[in-house]
Short mmCIF file of C-alpha atoms in Angstrom, two decimals:
data_model
loop_
_atom_site.label_atom_id
_atom_site.label_comp_id
_atom_site.label_asym_id
_atom_site.label_seq_id
_atom_site.Cartn_x
_atom_site.Cartn_y
_atom_site.Cartn_z
CA UNK A 1 -81.86 43.49 34.81
CA UNK A 2 -80.33 42.41 37.97
CA UNK A 3 -78.60 39.64 36.26
CA UNK A 4 -76.98 42.04 33.44
CA UNK A 5 -75.52 44.23 36.30
CA UNK A 6 -73.96 41.25 38.07
CA UNK A 7 -72.41 40.10 34.76
CA UNK A 8 -70.90 43.69 34.34
CA UNK A 9 -69.53 43.73 37.80
CA UNK A 10 -67.78 40.34 37.52
CA UNK A 11 -66.20 41.46 34.19
CA UNK A 12 -64.77 44.64 35.69
CA UNK A 13 -63.51 42.83 38.54
CA UNK A 14 -61.72 40.26 36.48
CA UNK A 15 -60.11 43.07 34.28
CA UNK A 16 -58.80 44.77 37.51
CA UNK A 17 -57.24 41.60 38.72
CA UNK A 18 -55.56 40.82 35.34
CA UNK A 19 -54.08 44.41 35.04
CA UNK A 20 -52.87 44.05 38.81
CA UNK A 21 -50.67 40.96 38.03
CA UNK A 22 -47.01 42.06 37.33
CA UNK A 23 -45.45 40.66 33.93
CA UNK A 24 -41.83 39.76 34.39
CA UNK A 25 -39.73 37.32 32.66
CA UNK A 26 -37.73 36.89 35.80
CA UNK A 27 -38.32 34.19 38.26
CA UNK A 28 -39.54 35.23 41.68
CA UNK A 29 -39.40 33.51 44.89
CA UNK A 30 -41.57 33.89 47.90
CA UNK A 31 -40.55 37.10 49.95
CA UNK A 32 -42.38 36.01 52.98
CA UNK A 33 -40.33 32.99 53.62
CA UNK A 34 -36.72 32.05 54.51
CA UNK A 35 -36.87 28.94 52.55
CA UNK A 36 -33.70 28.49 50.17
CA UNK A 37 -33.86 28.31 46.42
CA UNK A 38 -33.22 24.42 46.65
CA UNK A 39 -36.09 24.13 49.05
CA UNK A 40 -38.32 26.11 46.75
CA UNK A 41 -37.55 23.88 43.73
CA UNK A 42 -38.00 20.85 45.75
CA UNK A 43 -41.37 21.91 47.02
CA UNK A 44 -42.46 22.25 43.28
CA UNK A 45 -41.18 18.95 42.08
CA UNK A 46 -43.07 15.79 42.14
CA UNK A 47 -42.26 12.94 44.17
CA UNK A 48 -40.18 11.24 41.16
CA UNK A 49 -37.86 14.37 40.81
CA UNK A 50 -35.56 16.52 42.66
CA UNK A 51 -34.71 20.09 42.90
CA UNK A 52 -32.03 19.79 40.12
CA UNK A 53 -34.55 18.14 37.70
CA UNK A 54 -37.05 20.70 38.36
CA UNK A 55 -34.58 23.43 37.46
CA UNK A 56 -33.46 21.83 34.38
CA UNK A 57 -37.03 21.35 33.37
CA UNK A 58 -37.97 24.98 33.88
CA UNK A 59 -34.58 26.06 32.01
CA UNK A 60 -35.78 23.97 28.93
CA UNK A 61 -39.37 25.00 28.97
CA UNK A 62 -38.65 28.62 29.39
CA UNK A 63 -35.80 29.01 26.93
CA UNK A 64 -36.70 26.25 24.41
CA UNK A 65 -35.84 28.37 21.44
CA UNK A 66 -32.69 30.60 22.62
CA UNK A 67 -30.97 27.39 23.98
CA UNK A 68 -30.53 25.99 20.44
CA UNK A 69 -28.82 29.17 19.43
CA UNK A 70 -24.91 29.72 20.06
CA UNK A 71 -24.50 31.66 23.29
CA UNK A 72 -23.55 35.29 22.88
CA UNK A 73 -20.46 35.06 25.13
CA UNK A 74 -20.33 38.85 25.61
CA UNK A 75 -19.35 39.27 21.99
CA UNK A 76 -16.33 36.84 22.55
CA UNK A 77 -15.87 33.74 20.33
CA UNK A 78 -16.97 30.67 22.02
CA UNK A 79 -14.12 28.51 23.11
CA UNK A 80 -14.56 24.82 22.68
CA UNK A 81 -12.01 22.24 23.94
CA UNK A 82 -11.77 18.83 22.42
CA UNK A 83 -10.32 15.62 24.01
CA UNK A 84 -10.09 12.27 22.04
CA UNK A 85 -9.86 8.82 23.25
CA UNK A 86 -9.05 6.34 20.27
CA UNK A 87 -10.19 2.81 20.90
CA UNK A 88 -8.89 1.13 17.67
CA UNK A 89 -7.33 2.02 14.15
CA UNK A 90 -8.37 -0.48 11.57
CA UNK A 91 -8.84 -1.27 7.87
CA UNK A 92 -5.87 0.79 6.75
CA UNK A 93 -6.32 0.37 2.84
CA UNK A 94 -3.81 1.34 0.32
CA UNK A 95 -6.29 0.50 -2.53
CA UNK A 96 -9.05 2.94 -1.07
CA UNK A 97 -6.51 5.22 0.43
CA UNK A 98 -8.35 5.60 3.75
CA UNK A 99 -8.42 4.17 7.33
CA UNK A 100 -11.05 3.65 9.98
CA UNK A 101 -10.99 5.08 13.60
CA UNK A 102 -13.14 3.98 16.48
CA UNK A 103 -13.09 6.91 19.09
CA UNK A 104 -14.83 8.78 21.90
CA UNK A 105 -15.08 12.58 21.48
CA UNK A 106 -15.26 14.76 24.59
CA UNK A 107 -16.24 18.39 23.94
CA UNK A 108 -16.21 20.91 26.69
CA UNK A 109 -17.56 24.59 26.62
CA UNK A 110 -19.42 26.88 28.99
CA UNK A 111 -23.08 28.08 28.31
CA UNK A 112 -24.02 30.78 30.92
CA UNK A 113 -27.76 30.38 30.24
CA UNK A 114 -27.64 26.85 31.69
CA UNK A 115 -26.49 27.93 35.31
CA UNK A 116 -28.57 26.48 37.98
CA UNK A 117 -28.42 25.99 41.88
CA UNK A 118 -26.38 23.01 43.14
CA UNK A 119 -27.69 20.89 45.90
CA UNK A 120 -24.91 20.08 48.28
CA UNK A 121 -22.16 18.29 46.66
CA UNK A 122 -24.42 17.27 43.79
CA UNK A 123 -23.17 19.92 41.36
CA UNK A 124 -24.07 18.35 37.94
CA UNK A 125 -26.58 16.32 36.30
CA UNK A 126 -26.48 13.98 33.17
CA UNK A 127 -28.84 14.50 30.34
CA UNK A 128 -30.03 11.72 28.15
CA UNK A 129 -29.62 11.92 24.55
CA UNK A 130 -33.21 12.83 23.71
CA UNK A 131 -32.70 16.18 25.62
CA UNK A 132 -29.48 17.12 23.80
CA UNK A 133 -31.27 18.33 20.74
CA UNK A 134 -33.02 21.02 22.91
CA UNK A 135 -29.53 22.87 23.51
CA UNK A 136 -26.67 24.16 21.55
CA UNK A 137 -23.60 21.85 20.92
CA UNK A 138 -20.75 22.67 18.55
CA UNK A 139 -21.14 21.69 14.93
CA UNK A 140 -17.86 19.82 14.63
CA UNK A 141 -17.23 17.29 11.87
CA UNK A 142 -14.33 15.01 10.66
CA UNK A 143 -12.61 16.58 7.63
CA UNK A 144 -12.20 13.97 4.81
CA UNK A 145 -14.67 11.58 6.34
CA UNK A 146 -16.08 9.10 3.79
CA UNK A 147 -18.63 7.69 6.19
CA UNK A 148 -19.26 7.91 9.95
CA UNK A 149 -21.92 6.56 12.36
CA UNK A 150 -22.84 6.88 16.05
CA UNK A 151 -22.74 3.84 18.10
CA UNK A 152 -25.97 2.68 19.70
CA UNK A 153 -25.41 -0.40 21.74
CA UNK A 154 -27.49 -0.65 23.86
CA UNK A 155 -28.61 2.95 23.75
CA UNK A 156 -27.15 5.88 21.86
CA UNK A 157 -23.66 6.32 22.88
CA UNK A 158 -24.22 9.95 23.51
CA UNK A 159 -24.25 11.80 26.84
CA UNK A 160 -24.32 15.48 27.99
CA UNK A 161 -23.34 16.43 31.57
CA UNK A 162 -24.21 19.83 32.77
CA UNK A 163 -22.49 21.51 35.48
CA UNK A 164 -24.01 24.28 37.95
CA UNK A 165 -21.70 27.01 36.56
CA UNK A 166 -22.94 26.24 32.95
CA UNK A 167 -20.01 24.16 31.97
CA UNK A 168 -20.89 21.28 29.74
CA UNK A 169 -19.09 18.05 29.02
CA UNK A 170 -20.59 16.36 25.67
CA UNK A 171 -19.33 12.89 24.92
CA UNK A 172 -20.06 10.40 22.15
CA UNK A 173 -18.71 7.30 20.43
CA UNK A 174 -18.30 7.15 16.57
CA UNK A 175 -16.78 5.00 14.05
CA UNK A 176 -15.51 7.16 11.17
CA UNK A 177 -13.48 6.14 7.76
CA UNK A 178 -11.10 9.00 6.88
CA UNK A 179 -9.39 9.56 3.59
CA UNK A 180 -5.51 9.50 3.70
CA UNK A 181 -3.67 10.38 0.89
CA UNK A 182 -0.84 7.92 0.68
CA UNK A 183 2.46 8.45 -1.20
CA UNK A 184 3.30 5.06 -2.62
CA UNK A 185 6.49 5.77 -4.64
CA UNK A 186 8.26 3.63 -1.86
CA UNK A 187 5.58 0.99 -1.41
CA UNK A 188 5.89 -1.43 0.38
CA UNK A 189 8.94 0.09 2.03
CA UNK A 190 7.13 3.32 2.76
CA UNK A 191 6.15 5.43 5.83
CA UNK A 192 2.66 6.96 5.53
CA UNK A 193 1.37 10.10 7.28
CA UNK A 194 -2.37 10.13 7.99
CA UNK A 195 -4.42 12.97 9.60
CA UNK A 196 -7.59 13.16 11.85
CA UNK A 197 -8.91 16.61 11.52
CA UNK A 198 -11.82 18.43 13.21
CA UNK A 199 -13.34 21.63 12.01
CA UNK A 200 -16.59 23.64 12.65
CA UNK A 201 -19.05 23.35 9.75
CA UNK A 202 -20.61 26.98 10.05
CA UNK A 203 -18.68 29.05 12.62
CA UNK A 204 -15.55 31.08 11.85
CA UNK A 205 -12.81 31.96 14.40
CA UNK A 206 -14.86 35.13 15.37
CA UNK A 207 -17.62 33.16 16.57
CA UNK A 208 -15.93 29.78 17.72
CA UNK A 209 -12.49 28.72 18.52
CA UNK A 210 -11.15 25.14 19.07
CA UNK A 211 -8.41 24.10 21.34
CA UNK A 212 -7.04 20.73 22.47
CA UNK A 213 -7.54 19.60 26.07
CA UNK A 214 -4.21 19.66 27.67
CA UNK A 215 -5.08 16.59 29.78
CA UNK A 216 -5.46 14.57 26.56
CA UNK A 217 -1.82 15.36 25.80
CA UNK A 218 -0.63 14.03 29.04
CA UNK A 219 -2.94 10.97 29.83
CA UNK A 220 -2.49 9.59 26.39
CA UNK A 221 -4.64 9.19 23.14
CA UNK A 222 -5.31 5.60 23.12
CA UNK A 223 -7.71 3.76 25.30
CA UNK A 224 -5.66 0.42 24.93
CA UNK A 225 -2.15 0.80 23.30
CA UNK A 226 -2.13 -2.94 22.53
CA UNK A 227 -4.96 -2.43 20.07
CA UNK A 228 -2.69 -0.05 18.13
CA UNK A 229 0.56 -1.81 18.35
CA UNK A 230 -1.08 -5.11 16.99
CA UNK A 231 -2.06 -3.63 13.74
CA UNK A 232 -1.83 -6.35 10.85
CA UNK A 233 0.11 -4.06 8.31
CA UNK A 234 1.44 -0.98 9.96
CA UNK A 235 3.26 0.03 13.13
CA UNK A 236 2.50 3.36 14.68
CA UNK A 237 5.75 5.33 14.81
CA UNK A 238 4.31 8.32 16.60
CA UNK A 239 1.46 10.90 16.77
CA UNK A 240 1.36 14.66 17.04
CA UNK A 241 -1.21 17.14 18.17
CA UNK A 242 -1.67 20.53 16.35
CA UNK A 243 -3.93 23.57 16.03
CA UNK A 244 -4.24 25.64 13.01
CA UNK A 245 -6.61 28.01 11.21
CA UNK A 246 -7.91 27.39 7.59
CA UNK A 247 -8.94 30.15 5.46
CA UNK A 248 -11.90 29.51 3.35
CA UNK A 249 -12.65 31.98 0.53
CA UNK A 250 -15.81 30.69 -1.58
CA UNK A 251 -17.83 33.53 -2.55
CA UNK A 252 -20.07 31.30 -4.70
CA UNK A 253 -21.28 29.58 -1.60
CA UNK A 254 -20.80 32.55 0.81
CA UNK A 255 -18.64 30.67 3.07
CA UNK A 256 -16.00 33.11 3.87
CA UNK A 257 -13.59 33.45 6.90
CA UNK A 258 -10.99 31.46 8.86
CA UNK A 259 -12.09 28.32 10.53
CA UNK A 260 -10.25 26.77 13.38
CA UNK A 261 -9.07 23.25 13.16
CA UNK A 262 -7.75 20.48 15.36
CA UNK A 263 -5.52 17.86 13.99
CA UNK A 264 -3.76 14.76 14.96
CA UNK A 265 -1.00 13.24 12.68
CA UNK A 266 -0.16 9.55 12.60
CA UNK A 267 3.07 8.30 11.10
CA UNK A 268 2.58 4.71 10.11
CA UNK A 269 5.52 2.26 9.13
CA UNK A 270 4.49 -0.79 6.96
CA UNK A 271 5.54 -4.11 8.11
CA UNK A 272 7.71 -5.52 5.24
CA UNK A 273 7.86 -9.12 6.11
CA UNK A 274 4.41 -10.04 4.88
CA UNK A 275 4.80 -8.28 1.60
CA UNK A 276 8.01 -9.64 1.05
CA UNK A 277 6.93 -13.23 1.12
CA UNK A 278 3.91 -12.47 -0.95
CA UNK A 279 5.50 -10.60 -3.68
CA UNK A 280 9.48 -10.36 -3.57
CA UNK A 281 10.37 -13.93 -2.70
CA UNK A 282 8.26 -15.53 -5.39
CA UNK A 283 10.03 -13.19 -7.96
CA UNK A 284 13.41 -14.08 -6.63
CA UNK A 285 12.67 -17.81 -6.85
CA UNK A 286 11.53 -17.46 -10.62
CA UNK A 287 14.78 -15.54 -11.46
CA UNK A 288 16.89 -18.19 -9.81
CA UNK A 289 15.12 -21.05 -11.48
CA UNK A 290 15.25 -19.37 -14.91
CA UNK A 291 19.05 -18.96 -14.37
CA UNK A 292 19.28 -22.61 -13.40
CA UNK A 293 17.94 -23.47 -16.67
CA UNK A 294 21.08 -22.22 -18.42
CA UNK A 295 22.98 -25.25 -17.11
CA UNK A 296 20.95 -27.43 -19.38
CA UNK A 297 22.64 -28.67 -22.45
CA UNK A 298 22.02 -26.15 -25.30
CA UNK A 299 21.40 -29.06 -27.61
CA UNK A 300 18.41 -29.91 -25.66
CA UNK A 301 16.17 -27.30 -27.22
CA UNK A 302 12.95 -28.47 -25.90
CA UNK A 303 14.08 -28.50 -22.27
CA UNK A 304 15.75 -25.10 -22.58
CA UNK A 305 12.63 -23.62 -24.20
CA UNK A 306 10.08 -25.03 -21.79
CA UNK A 307 12.04 -23.73 -18.93
CA UNK A 308 12.29 -20.33 -20.24
CA UNK A 309 8.78 -19.92 -21.34
CA UNK A 310 7.48 -21.39 -18.03
CA UNK A 311 9.54 -18.85 -16.04
CA UNK A 312 8.20 -15.99 -18.13
CA UNK A 313 4.50 -17.12 -17.86
CA UNK A 314 5.04 -17.56 -14.07
CA UNK A 315 6.59 -14.18 -13.36
CA UNK A 316 3.89 -12.59 -15.45
CA UNK A 317 1.26 -14.32 -13.47
CA UNK A 318 2.82 -13.04 -10.26
CA UNK A 319 2.81 -9.40 -11.50
CA UNK A 320 -0.76 -9.50 -12.61
CA UNK A 321 -2.16 -11.02 -9.30
CA UNK A 322 -0.37 -8.56 -7.20
CA UNK A 323 -1.39 -5.56 -9.29
CA UNK A 324 -5.01 -6.63 -8.79
CA UNK A 325 -4.56 -6.75 -4.93
CA UNK A 326 -2.34 -3.66 -4.49
CA UNK A 327 -3.25 -0.01 -5.03
CA UNK A 328 -3.66 1.13 -8.65
CA UNK A 329 -1.54 4.29 -9.18
CA UNK A 330 -0.36 6.13 -12.26
CA UNK A 331 3.45 5.90 -11.32
CA UNK A 332 5.68 3.07 -10.60
CA UNK A 333 6.15 1.91 -6.97
CA UNK A 334 9.28 0.40 -5.55
CA UNK A 335 7.68 -3.10 -5.76
CA UNK A 336 6.79 -2.43 -9.40
CA UNK A 337 10.32 -1.64 -10.13
CA UNK A 338 11.57 -4.77 -8.55
CA UNK A 339 8.98 -7.09 -10.24
CA UNK A 340 9.63 -5.71 -13.67
CA UNK A 341 13.30 -5.95 -13.43
CA UNK A 342 12.75 -9.73 -12.27
CA UNK A 343 10.78 -10.04 -15.55
CA UNK A 344 13.43 -8.63 -17.64
CA UNK A 345 15.93 -11.12 -16.10
CA UNK A 346 13.72 -14.09 -16.76
CA UNK A 347 12.95 -12.85 -20.25
CA UNK A 348 16.69 -12.42 -20.89
CA UNK A 349 17.32 -16.27 -20.45
CA UNK A 350 14.93 -16.96 -23.33
CA UNK A 351 16.65 -14.23 -25.48
CA UNK A 352 20.09 -15.65 -24.48
CA UNK A 353 19.11 -19.15 -25.67
CA UNK A 354 17.53 -17.81 -28.89
CA UNK A 355 20.93 -16.04 -29.73
CA UNK A 356 22.84 -19.06 -28.73
CA UNK A 357 20.77 -21.40 -30.99
CA UNK A 358 21.14 -19.01 -33.88
CA UNK A 359 24.86 -19.11 -33.54
CA UNK A 360 25.06 -22.77 -33.10
CA UNK A 361 22.72 -23.24 -36.25
CA UNK A 362 24.79 -20.74 -38.37
CA UNK A 363 28.13 -22.23 -37.50
CA UNK A 364 26.85 -25.72 -38.00
CA UNK A 365 25.69 -24.79 -41.37
CA UNK A 366 29.10 -23.13 -42.22
CA UNK A 367 30.94 -26.10 -41.09
CA UNK A 368 28.72 -28.51 -42.95
CA UNK A 369 29.37 -26.53 -46.28
CA UNK A 370 33.07 -26.75 -45.51
CA UNK A 371 32.78 -30.48 -44.69
CA UNK A 372 30.97 -30.93 -48.14
CA UNK A 373 33.50 -28.86 -49.99
CA UNK A 374 36.37 -30.98 -48.68
CA UNK A 375 34.76 -34.41 -49.13
CA UNK A 376 32.85 -33.72 -52.19
CA UNK A 377 35.97 -33.42 -54.46
CA UNK A 378 36.20 -37.03 -55.21
CA UNK A 379 37.09 -38.44 -58.63
CA UNK A 380 35.42 -41.35 -60.17
CA UNK A 381 38.35 -43.59 -59.83
CA UNK A 382 38.80 -47.09 -58.75
CA UNK A 383 37.90 -48.30 -55.35
CA UNK A 384 41.65 -48.47 -54.24
CA UNK A 385 42.26 -44.88 -55.15
CA UNK A 386 39.32 -43.92 -52.89
CA UNK A 387 40.57 -46.04 -50.03
CA UNK A 388 43.92 -44.69 -50.36
CA UNK A 389 42.57 -40.94 -50.38
CA UNK A 390 40.58 -41.79 -47.28
CA UNK A 391 43.66 -43.14 -45.38
CA UNK A 392 45.81 -40.21 -46.42
CA UNK A 393 43.20 -37.59 -45.18
CA UNK A 394 42.86 -39.38 -41.74
CA UNK A 395 46.79 -39.68 -41.36
CA UNK A 396 47.02 -35.89 -42.25
CA UNK A 397 44.39 -35.04 -39.60
CA UNK A 398 46.18 -37.14 -36.95
CA UNK A 399 49.44 -35.77 -37.81
CA UNK A 400 48.52 -32.12 -37.55
CA UNK A 401 46.65 -32.72 -34.32
CA UNK A 402 49.78 -34.11 -32.80
CA UNK A 403 52.10 -31.58 -34.25
CA UNK A 404 49.98 -28.83 -32.52
CA UNK A 405 50.12 -30.79 -29.30
CA UNK A 406 46.39 -31.67 -29.06
CA UNK A 407 44.92 -35.09 -28.62
CA UNK A 408 41.50 -36.56 -29.05
CA UNK A 409 40.63 -36.75 -25.30
CA UNK A 410 36.83 -36.90 -25.69
CA UNK A 411 35.49 -40.38 -26.40
CA UNK A 412 32.42 -38.61 -28.08
CA UNK A 413 34.76 -37.00 -30.76
CA UNK A 414 36.50 -40.41 -31.45
CA UNK A 415 33.02 -42.00 -31.78
CA UNK A 416 31.92 -39.31 -34.21
CA UNK A 417 35.20 -39.67 -36.31
CA UNK A 418 34.95 -43.38 -36.38
CA UNK A 419 31.07 -42.98 -37.40
CA UNK A 420 32.08 -40.77 -40.18
CA UNK A 421 34.75 -42.90 -41.71
CA UNK A 422 32.64 -46.13 -41.24
CA UNK A 423 29.83 -44.67 -43.33
CA UNK A 424 32.34 -43.24 -45.74
CA UNK A 425 33.98 -46.53 -46.31
CA UNK A 426 30.59 -48.07 -47.26
CA UNK A 427 30.28 -45.31 -50.12
CA UNK A 428 31.37 -46.21 -53.69
CA UNK A 429 33.53 -43.71 -55.51
CA UNK A 430 30.93 -43.76 -58.22
CA UNK A 431 28.21 -42.21 -56.16
CA UNK A 432 27.59 -38.73 -56.63
CA UNK A 433 29.12 -35.98 -54.56
CA UNK A 434 25.97 -34.65 -53.21
CA UNK A 435 24.67 -38.03 -52.42
CA UNK A 436 27.91 -38.90 -50.49
CA UNK A 437 27.54 -35.64 -48.40
CA UNK A 438 23.91 -36.16 -47.74
CA UNK A 439 24.79 -39.81 -46.37
CA UNK A 440 27.44 -38.34 -43.90
CA UNK A 441 25.22 -35.67 -42.73
CA UNK A 442 22.04 -37.74 -42.21
CA UNK A 443 23.49 -40.99 -40.88
CA UNK A 444 25.96 -39.60 -38.43
CA UNK A 445 25.58 -37.18 -35.73
CA UNK A 446 28.50 -34.82 -36.10
CA UNK A 447 29.05 -32.53 -33.39
CA UNK A 448 30.55 -28.81 -34.09
CA UNK A 449 33.76 -29.90 -32.10
CA UNK A 450 34.23 -33.08 -34.20
CA UNK A 451 33.74 -31.24 -37.48
CA UNK A 452 36.47 -28.72 -36.43
CA UNK A 453 38.97 -31.57 -36.28
CA UNK A 454 37.98 -32.68 -39.85
CA UNK A 455 38.50 -29.08 -41.44
CA UNK A 456 41.79 -28.18 -42.90
CA UNK A 457 44.45 -27.08 -40.57
CA UNK A 458 44.23 -23.24 -41.14
CA UNK A 459 43.57 -22.24 -37.41
CA UNK A 460 40.32 -24.25 -36.78
CA UNK A 461 42.46 -27.04 -34.97
CA UNK A 462 43.77 -24.44 -32.46
CA UNK A 463 42.12 -24.06 -29.13
CA UNK A 464 39.21 -21.39 -29.20
CA UNK A 465 40.44 -18.56 -27.24
CA UNK A 466 37.67 -15.90 -27.80
CA UNK A 467 34.08 -16.41 -26.21
CA UNK A 468 32.24 -15.21 -29.16
CA UNK A 469 33.61 -18.12 -31.27
CA UNK A 470 32.83 -20.86 -28.41
CA UNK A 471 29.26 -21.45 -27.92
CA UNK A 472 29.94 -23.27 -24.76
CA UNK A 473 32.05 -20.34 -23.33
CA UNK A 474 29.32 -18.00 -24.37
CA UNK A 475 26.75 -19.83 -22.34
CA UNK A 476 29.08 -19.63 -19.28
CA UNK A 477 29.69 -16.12 -19.81
CA UNK A 478 26.13 -15.12 -19.73
CA UNK A 479 25.42 -17.49 -16.92
CA UNK A 480 28.01 -15.78 -14.65
CA UNK A 481 26.92 -12.23 -15.66
CA UNK A 482 23.25 -13.26 -15.09
CA UNK A 483 23.71 -14.09 -11.46
CA UNK A 484 26.37 -11.39 -10.71
CA UNK A 485 24.04 -8.63 -12.12
CA UNK A 486 21.01 -9.75 -10.31
CA UNK A 487 23.05 -9.81 -7.09
CA UNK A 488 24.33 -6.39 -7.65
CA UNK A 489 20.76 -5.19 -8.37
CA UNK A 490 19.51 -6.53 -5.13
CA UNK A 491 22.22 -5.15 -3.23
CA UNK A 492 21.65 -1.61 -4.72
CA UNK A 493 17.85 -1.91 -4.50
CA UNK A 494 17.61 -2.85 -0.77
CA UNK A 495 20.38 -0.61 0.37
CA UNK A 496 18.60 2.40 -1.22
CA UNK A 497 14.99 1.86 -0.10
CA UNK A 498 15.73 0.33 3.38
CA UNK A 499 18.20 2.80 4.52
CA UNK A 500 18.16 6.08 2.37
CA UNK A 501 14.49 6.25 1.68
CA UNK A 502 13.05 5.62 5.19
CA UNK A 503 15.32 8.34 6.69
CA UNK A 504 14.01 10.77 4.06
CA UNK A 505 10.40 9.94 4.97
CA UNK A 506 10.94 10.39 8.70
CA UNK A 507 12.43 13.67 8.28
CA UNK A 508 9.63 15.13 6.31
#
């Protein structure tokens, strides 16, 4: 019985002790001592910590849940400032239409829930990356990012500095590949504009606003300007900071409102010299080489055909190889225009020789028929009559040529004439007309100019005055027009794209 009474008394005493303890969420410091808050926390910390670490530890333990939620900030939107430090811009790809940034982001905001008492001049503390997940940080992301990753050499490149007044500096280093919609109409004489844009993923302007850190504008955007100036394909003309709001109205995903955006625009001008020697210069050489082939004698058909076909195949190979390397777009770029015009110039040399050869063949056939008509009307008389007819014809030809003031000044023509009459003298008058003509045509190499001297004097013996009737003059005419046209095209092309187009791009 006595033991039961003792247990009852103990239970009653414990109940009174529990009810007498005040329940409060506020931290109470000893009232019977003059110790400061710093001394109070220092007395509670272990030998490996300080008063600051004890305060941070208590903050994170007591407010573990609410610290991961955005601060209320007295009903006002949370203001977050951002500063960038770009280390490099690499892998600018026209084929994939993107570029890669390696940068450090420095975010700054104030969270009144994380205020603590400073210890002398020590007013801030750096939290390791493992503690960052326990507090609220802005949910910024890179708009148009294809892939991004946080650097982790030798530890995660992420740090958070907390000040005694609740101000937070949050810094981390990332590499991100950002899409850049390039306008390649003037490629490779183009100037591209690419953007690096930051935006909140879930908060609108009524909950959070973004601002650029003014010091970032003054101190510079790049950690080392030489890394940006030495880019292999582009030169950075200038960059510009801007702040804007983006309205999102997507009822299907319930993402409504206006989002704050921070944007840096980069104007990049392409280096022409490398692309010039890779694409333009080989095309020019092939056009000039095809033009030089027109100096080959038109009678050398294999040489002219081989030169023309080789030039066409080479320029086709150049175009195919460049299209596999450079961007595939649905419209013609400036380089496409130049290459295809060069292709047309090279192809025109082949077409010119085809036309020239057709004219030569047709004229040769006509003159051969006239030659047959003249020398095929032979009678079956005696040998003396045939010799007299041959001498009379030769005398008539020479007399007509001397009357017109022309002379046989080319040894080749004299040889052809001699060859003609040497073979005709060996023919018998009893031979058939067709056989005689075939002997003359097959056993002698008579040029078109030599045949003209053998035709009747009805204007054919006069000097040719029109280009259409003279094959040699037609070749010269096309040769001059070929090079003059190509020179004019180059002048118009480069003046337009180097001067006019670049000024238009910079003004946009």
